[in-house]
CSV table of C-alpha atoms in Angstrom, one decimal:
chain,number,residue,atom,x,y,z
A,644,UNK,CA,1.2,-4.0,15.6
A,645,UNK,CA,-0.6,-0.5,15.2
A,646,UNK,CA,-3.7,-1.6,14.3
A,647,UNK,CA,-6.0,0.6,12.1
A,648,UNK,CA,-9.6,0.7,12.1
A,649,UNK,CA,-12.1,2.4,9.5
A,650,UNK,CA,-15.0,3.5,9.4
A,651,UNK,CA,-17.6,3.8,8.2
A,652,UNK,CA,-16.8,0.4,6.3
A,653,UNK,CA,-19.6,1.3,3.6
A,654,UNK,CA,-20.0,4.6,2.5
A,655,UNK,CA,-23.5,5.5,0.6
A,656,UNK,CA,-22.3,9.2,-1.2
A,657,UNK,CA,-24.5,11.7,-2.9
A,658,UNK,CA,-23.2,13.3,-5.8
A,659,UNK,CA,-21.7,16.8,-5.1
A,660,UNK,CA,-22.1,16.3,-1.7
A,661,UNK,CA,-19.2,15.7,1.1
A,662,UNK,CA,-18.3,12.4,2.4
A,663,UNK,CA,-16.3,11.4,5.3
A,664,UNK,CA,-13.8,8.4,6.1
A,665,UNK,CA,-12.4,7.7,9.8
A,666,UNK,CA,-9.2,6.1,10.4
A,667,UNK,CA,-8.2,5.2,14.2
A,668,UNK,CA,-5.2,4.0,15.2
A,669,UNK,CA,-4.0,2.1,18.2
A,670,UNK,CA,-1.0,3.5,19.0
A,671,UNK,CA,0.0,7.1,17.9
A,672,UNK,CA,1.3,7.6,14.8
A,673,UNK,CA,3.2,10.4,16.0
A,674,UNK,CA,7.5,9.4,15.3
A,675,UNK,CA,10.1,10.5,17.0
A,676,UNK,CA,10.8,13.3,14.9
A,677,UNK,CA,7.9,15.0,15.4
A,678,UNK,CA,6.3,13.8,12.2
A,679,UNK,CA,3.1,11.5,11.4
A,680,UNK,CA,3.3,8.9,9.0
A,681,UNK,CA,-0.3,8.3,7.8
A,682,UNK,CA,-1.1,8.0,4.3
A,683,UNK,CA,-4.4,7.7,2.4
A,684,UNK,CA,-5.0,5.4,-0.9
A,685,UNK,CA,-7.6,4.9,-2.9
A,686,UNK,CA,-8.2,2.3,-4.9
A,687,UNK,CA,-10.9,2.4,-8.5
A,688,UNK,CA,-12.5,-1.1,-9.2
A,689,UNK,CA,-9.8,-2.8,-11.6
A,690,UNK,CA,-7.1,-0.8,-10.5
A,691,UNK,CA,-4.0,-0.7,-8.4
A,692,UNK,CA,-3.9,1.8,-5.7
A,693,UNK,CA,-2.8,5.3,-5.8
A,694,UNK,CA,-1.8,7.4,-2.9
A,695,UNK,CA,-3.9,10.4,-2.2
A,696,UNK,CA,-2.6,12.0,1.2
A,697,UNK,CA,0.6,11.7,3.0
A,698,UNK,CA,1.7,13.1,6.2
A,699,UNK,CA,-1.7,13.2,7.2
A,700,UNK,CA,-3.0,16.2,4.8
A,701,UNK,CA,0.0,16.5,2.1
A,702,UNK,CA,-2.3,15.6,-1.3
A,703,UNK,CA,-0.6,14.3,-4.3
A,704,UNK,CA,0.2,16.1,-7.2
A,705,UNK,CA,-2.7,15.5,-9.6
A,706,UNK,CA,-5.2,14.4,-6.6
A,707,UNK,CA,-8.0,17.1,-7.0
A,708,UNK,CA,-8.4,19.2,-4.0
A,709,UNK,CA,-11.9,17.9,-3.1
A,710,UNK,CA,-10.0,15.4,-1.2
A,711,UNK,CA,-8.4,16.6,2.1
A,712,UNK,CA,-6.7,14.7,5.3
A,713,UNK,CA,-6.5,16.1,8.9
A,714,UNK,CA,-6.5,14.6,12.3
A,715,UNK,CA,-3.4,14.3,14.6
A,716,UNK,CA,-2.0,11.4,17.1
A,717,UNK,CA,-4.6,8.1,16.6
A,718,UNK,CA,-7.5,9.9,14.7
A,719,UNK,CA,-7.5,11.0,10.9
A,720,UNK,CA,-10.1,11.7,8.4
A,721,UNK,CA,-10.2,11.8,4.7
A,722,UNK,CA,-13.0,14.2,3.7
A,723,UNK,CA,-14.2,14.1,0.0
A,724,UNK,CA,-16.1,17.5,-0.9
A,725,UNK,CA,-18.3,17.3,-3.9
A,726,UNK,CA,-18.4,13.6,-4.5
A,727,UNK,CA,-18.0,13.2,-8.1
A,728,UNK,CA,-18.9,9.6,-10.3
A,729,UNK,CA,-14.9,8.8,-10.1
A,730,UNK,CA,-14.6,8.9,-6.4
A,731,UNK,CA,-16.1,5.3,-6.8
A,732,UNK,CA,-13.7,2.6,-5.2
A,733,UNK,CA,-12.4,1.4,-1.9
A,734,UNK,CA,-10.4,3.9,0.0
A,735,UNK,CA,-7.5,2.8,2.7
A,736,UNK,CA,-5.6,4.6,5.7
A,737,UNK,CA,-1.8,3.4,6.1
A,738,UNK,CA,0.5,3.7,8.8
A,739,UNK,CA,4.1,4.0,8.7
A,740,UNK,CA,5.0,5.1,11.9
A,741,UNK,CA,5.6,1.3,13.8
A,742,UNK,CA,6.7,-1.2,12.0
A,743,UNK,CA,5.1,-3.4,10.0
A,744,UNK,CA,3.5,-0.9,8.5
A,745,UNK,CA,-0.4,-1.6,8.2
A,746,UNK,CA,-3.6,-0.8,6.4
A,747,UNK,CA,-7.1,-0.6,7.5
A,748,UNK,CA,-9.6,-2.5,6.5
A,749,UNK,CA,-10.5,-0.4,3.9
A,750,UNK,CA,-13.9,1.6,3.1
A,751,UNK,CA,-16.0,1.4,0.0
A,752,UNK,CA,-17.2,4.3,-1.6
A,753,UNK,CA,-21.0,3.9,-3.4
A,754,UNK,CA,-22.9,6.5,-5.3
A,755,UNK,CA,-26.6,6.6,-4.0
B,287,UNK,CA,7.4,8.9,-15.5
B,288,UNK,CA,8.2,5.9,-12.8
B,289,UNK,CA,6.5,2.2,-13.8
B,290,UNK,CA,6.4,-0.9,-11.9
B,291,UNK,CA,6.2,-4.0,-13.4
B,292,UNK,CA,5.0,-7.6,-11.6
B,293,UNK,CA,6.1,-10.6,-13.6
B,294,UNK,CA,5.5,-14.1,-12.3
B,295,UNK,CA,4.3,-18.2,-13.1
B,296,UNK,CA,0.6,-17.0,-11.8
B,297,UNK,CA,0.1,-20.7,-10.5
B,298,UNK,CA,1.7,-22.5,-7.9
B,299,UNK,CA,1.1,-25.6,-6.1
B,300,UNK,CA,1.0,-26.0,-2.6
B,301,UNK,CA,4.3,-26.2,-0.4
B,302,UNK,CA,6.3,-24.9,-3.3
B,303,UNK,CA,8.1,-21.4,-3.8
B,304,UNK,CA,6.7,-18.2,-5.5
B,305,UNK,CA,9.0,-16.1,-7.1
B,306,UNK,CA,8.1,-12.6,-8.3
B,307,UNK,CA,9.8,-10.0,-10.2
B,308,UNK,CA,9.1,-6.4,-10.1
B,309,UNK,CA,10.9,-4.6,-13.2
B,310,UNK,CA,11.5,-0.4,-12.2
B,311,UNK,CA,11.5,1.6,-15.3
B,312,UNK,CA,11.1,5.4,-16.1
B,313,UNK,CA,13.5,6.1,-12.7
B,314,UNK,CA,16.7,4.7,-10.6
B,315,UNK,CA,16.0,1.8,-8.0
B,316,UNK,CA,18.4,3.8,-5.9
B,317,UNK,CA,17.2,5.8,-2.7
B,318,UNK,CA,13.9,4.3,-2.1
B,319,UNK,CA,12.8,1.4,-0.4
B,320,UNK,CA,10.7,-0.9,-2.1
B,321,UNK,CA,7.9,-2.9,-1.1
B,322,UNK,CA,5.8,-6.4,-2.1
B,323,UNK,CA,2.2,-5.6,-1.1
B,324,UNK,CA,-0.6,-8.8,-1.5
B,325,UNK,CA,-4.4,-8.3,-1.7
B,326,UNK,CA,-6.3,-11.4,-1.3
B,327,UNK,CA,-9.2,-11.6,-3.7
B,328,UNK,CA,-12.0,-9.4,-2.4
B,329,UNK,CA,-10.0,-8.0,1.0
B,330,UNK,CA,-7.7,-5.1,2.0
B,331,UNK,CA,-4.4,-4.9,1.8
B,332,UNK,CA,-1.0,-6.3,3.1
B,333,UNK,CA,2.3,-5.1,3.7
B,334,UNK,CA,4.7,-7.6,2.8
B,335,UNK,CA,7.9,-6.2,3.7
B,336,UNK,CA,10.6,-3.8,2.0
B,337,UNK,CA,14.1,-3.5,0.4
B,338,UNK,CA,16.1,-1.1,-0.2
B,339,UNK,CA,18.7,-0.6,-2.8
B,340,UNK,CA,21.6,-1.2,-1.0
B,341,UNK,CA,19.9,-4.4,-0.2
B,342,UNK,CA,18.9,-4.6,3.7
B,343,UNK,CA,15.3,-5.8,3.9
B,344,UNK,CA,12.6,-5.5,6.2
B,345,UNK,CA,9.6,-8.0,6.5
B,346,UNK,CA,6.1,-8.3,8.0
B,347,UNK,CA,6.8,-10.5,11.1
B,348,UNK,CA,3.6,-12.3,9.9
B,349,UNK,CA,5.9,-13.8,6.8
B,350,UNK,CA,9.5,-13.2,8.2
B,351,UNK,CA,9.9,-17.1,8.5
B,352,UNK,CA,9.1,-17.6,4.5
B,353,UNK,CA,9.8,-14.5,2.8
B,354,UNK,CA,13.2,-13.3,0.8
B,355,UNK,CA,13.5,-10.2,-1.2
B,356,UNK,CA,16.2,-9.4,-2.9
B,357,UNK,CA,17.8,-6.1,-5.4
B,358,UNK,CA,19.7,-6.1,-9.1
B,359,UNK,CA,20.3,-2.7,-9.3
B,360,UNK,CA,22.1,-3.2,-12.9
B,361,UNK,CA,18.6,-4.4,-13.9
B,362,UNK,CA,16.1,-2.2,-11.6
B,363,UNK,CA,14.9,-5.5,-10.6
B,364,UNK,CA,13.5,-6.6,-7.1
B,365,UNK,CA,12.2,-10.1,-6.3
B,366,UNK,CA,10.4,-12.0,-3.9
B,367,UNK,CA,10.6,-15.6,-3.1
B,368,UNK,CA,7.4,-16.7,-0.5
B,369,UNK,CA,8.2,-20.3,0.2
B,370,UNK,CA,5.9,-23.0,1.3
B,371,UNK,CA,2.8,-21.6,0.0
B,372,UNK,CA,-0.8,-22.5,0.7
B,373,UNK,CA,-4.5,-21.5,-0.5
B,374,UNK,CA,-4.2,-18.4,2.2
B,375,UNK,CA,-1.5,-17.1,0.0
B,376,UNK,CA,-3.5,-16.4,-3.0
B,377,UNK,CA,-3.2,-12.3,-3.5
B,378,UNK,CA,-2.1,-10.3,-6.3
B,379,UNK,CA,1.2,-9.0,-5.2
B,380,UNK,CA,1.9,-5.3,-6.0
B,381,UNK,CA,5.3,-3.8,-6.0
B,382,UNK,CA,5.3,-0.5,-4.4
B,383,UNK,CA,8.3,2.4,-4.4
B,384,UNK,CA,7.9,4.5,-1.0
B,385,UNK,CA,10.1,5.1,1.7
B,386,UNK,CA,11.1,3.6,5.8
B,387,UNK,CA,7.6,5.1,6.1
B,388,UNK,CA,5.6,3.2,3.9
B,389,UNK,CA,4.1,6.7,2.0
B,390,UNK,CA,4.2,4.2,-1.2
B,391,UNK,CA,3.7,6.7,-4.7
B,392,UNK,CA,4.1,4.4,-7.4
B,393,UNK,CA,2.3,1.1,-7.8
B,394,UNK,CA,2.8,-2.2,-9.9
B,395,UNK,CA,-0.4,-3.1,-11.9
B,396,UNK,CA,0.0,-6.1,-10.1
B,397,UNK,CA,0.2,-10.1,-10.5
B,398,UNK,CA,-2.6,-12.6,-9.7
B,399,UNK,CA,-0.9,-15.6,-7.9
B,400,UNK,CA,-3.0,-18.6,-7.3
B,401,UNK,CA,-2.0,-21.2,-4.9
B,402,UNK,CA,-3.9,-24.5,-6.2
B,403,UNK,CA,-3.1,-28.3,-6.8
């Protein structure tokens, strides 16, 4: 299994500051057409998840563009600019490049 | 808009079945693959495995032994059926549209199954 590893796991954030999310893998997530299949999630206390990112930096429509994804081959990063109050939650990387697909273990987003 | 819909008994004992449904509305059930992802209260997240409307399935080797998933397309319904369930089986189970990637876009509100005697 590609196994995916956050961190940090606990993420202290300052309002209208930047935070940061690693995501490692242990294989590369690069397929054989070229393309990476990582995906970022977040998900609000209460609530289901909602994609963010795909293919590493694509953001959802709707997903404000605070939040942007880069990295390539086994390292990514979700980068939250200006931390706002609804940020709040538990935020997850996803692979989809081996099978089974898998999560990481997740990372929890606090206001200080 | 596309919504996803869990139904289920919530309560099973142990060593007996779960059976889910997963009602698609707002969209067709054709094209995509569609995935059962659990949550165990308090941790991160699963993937189960995945279906896709013509009916060929994929699964989690982790569950392969115990899991079915099956497709009504006349009904934009999927279902799961986990059999031989303990306490580590307690999740809510989220139904997920996405692709052979994963890249899941819409989410069930998902069902609280409890595993108890």
């Amino acid at each position: 299994d590609a196994v995916m590893t956050q961190s940090p796991l606990s993420l202290p954030a300052t309002l209208g500051q930047s935070a940061s999310i690693s995501c490692r893998s242990s294989q590369s997530l690069v397929y054989n057409d070229g393309k990476t299949y990582l995906s970022w999630f977040q998900q609000r206390p209460g609530q289901s998840p909602r994609r963010l990112i795909y293919k590493v930096s694509n953001r959802d429509s709707g997903v404000p563009d605070r939040f942007s994804g880069s990295g390539s081959g086994t390292d990514f990063t979700l980068k939250i600019s200006r931390v706002e109050a609804e940020d709040v939650g538990v935020y997850y990387c996803a692979q989809g490049t081996h099978w089974p697909l898998t999560f990481g273990q997740g990372t929890r987003l606090e206001i200080k | 808009q596309v919504q996803l819909q869990e139904s289920g008994p919530g309560l099973v004992k142990p060593s007996e079945t779960l059976s889910l449904t997963c009602t698609v509305s707002g969209g067709s059930i054709s094209v995509y693959y569609w995935s059962w992802i659990r949550q165990p209260p308090g941790k991160g997240l699963e993937w189960i495995g995945y279906i896709y409307y013509t009916g060929s399935t994929h699964y989690n080797p982790s569950l392969e032994s115990r899991v079915t998933m099956s497709v009504d397309t006349s009904k934009n319904q999927l279902s799961l059926n986990l059999t031989s369930v303990t306490a580590a089986d307690t999740a809510v189970y989220y139904c997920a549209r996405g692709t052979w990637f994963g890249e899941f876009d819409y989410w069930g509100q998902g069902t609280l199954f409890t595993v108890s005697s």
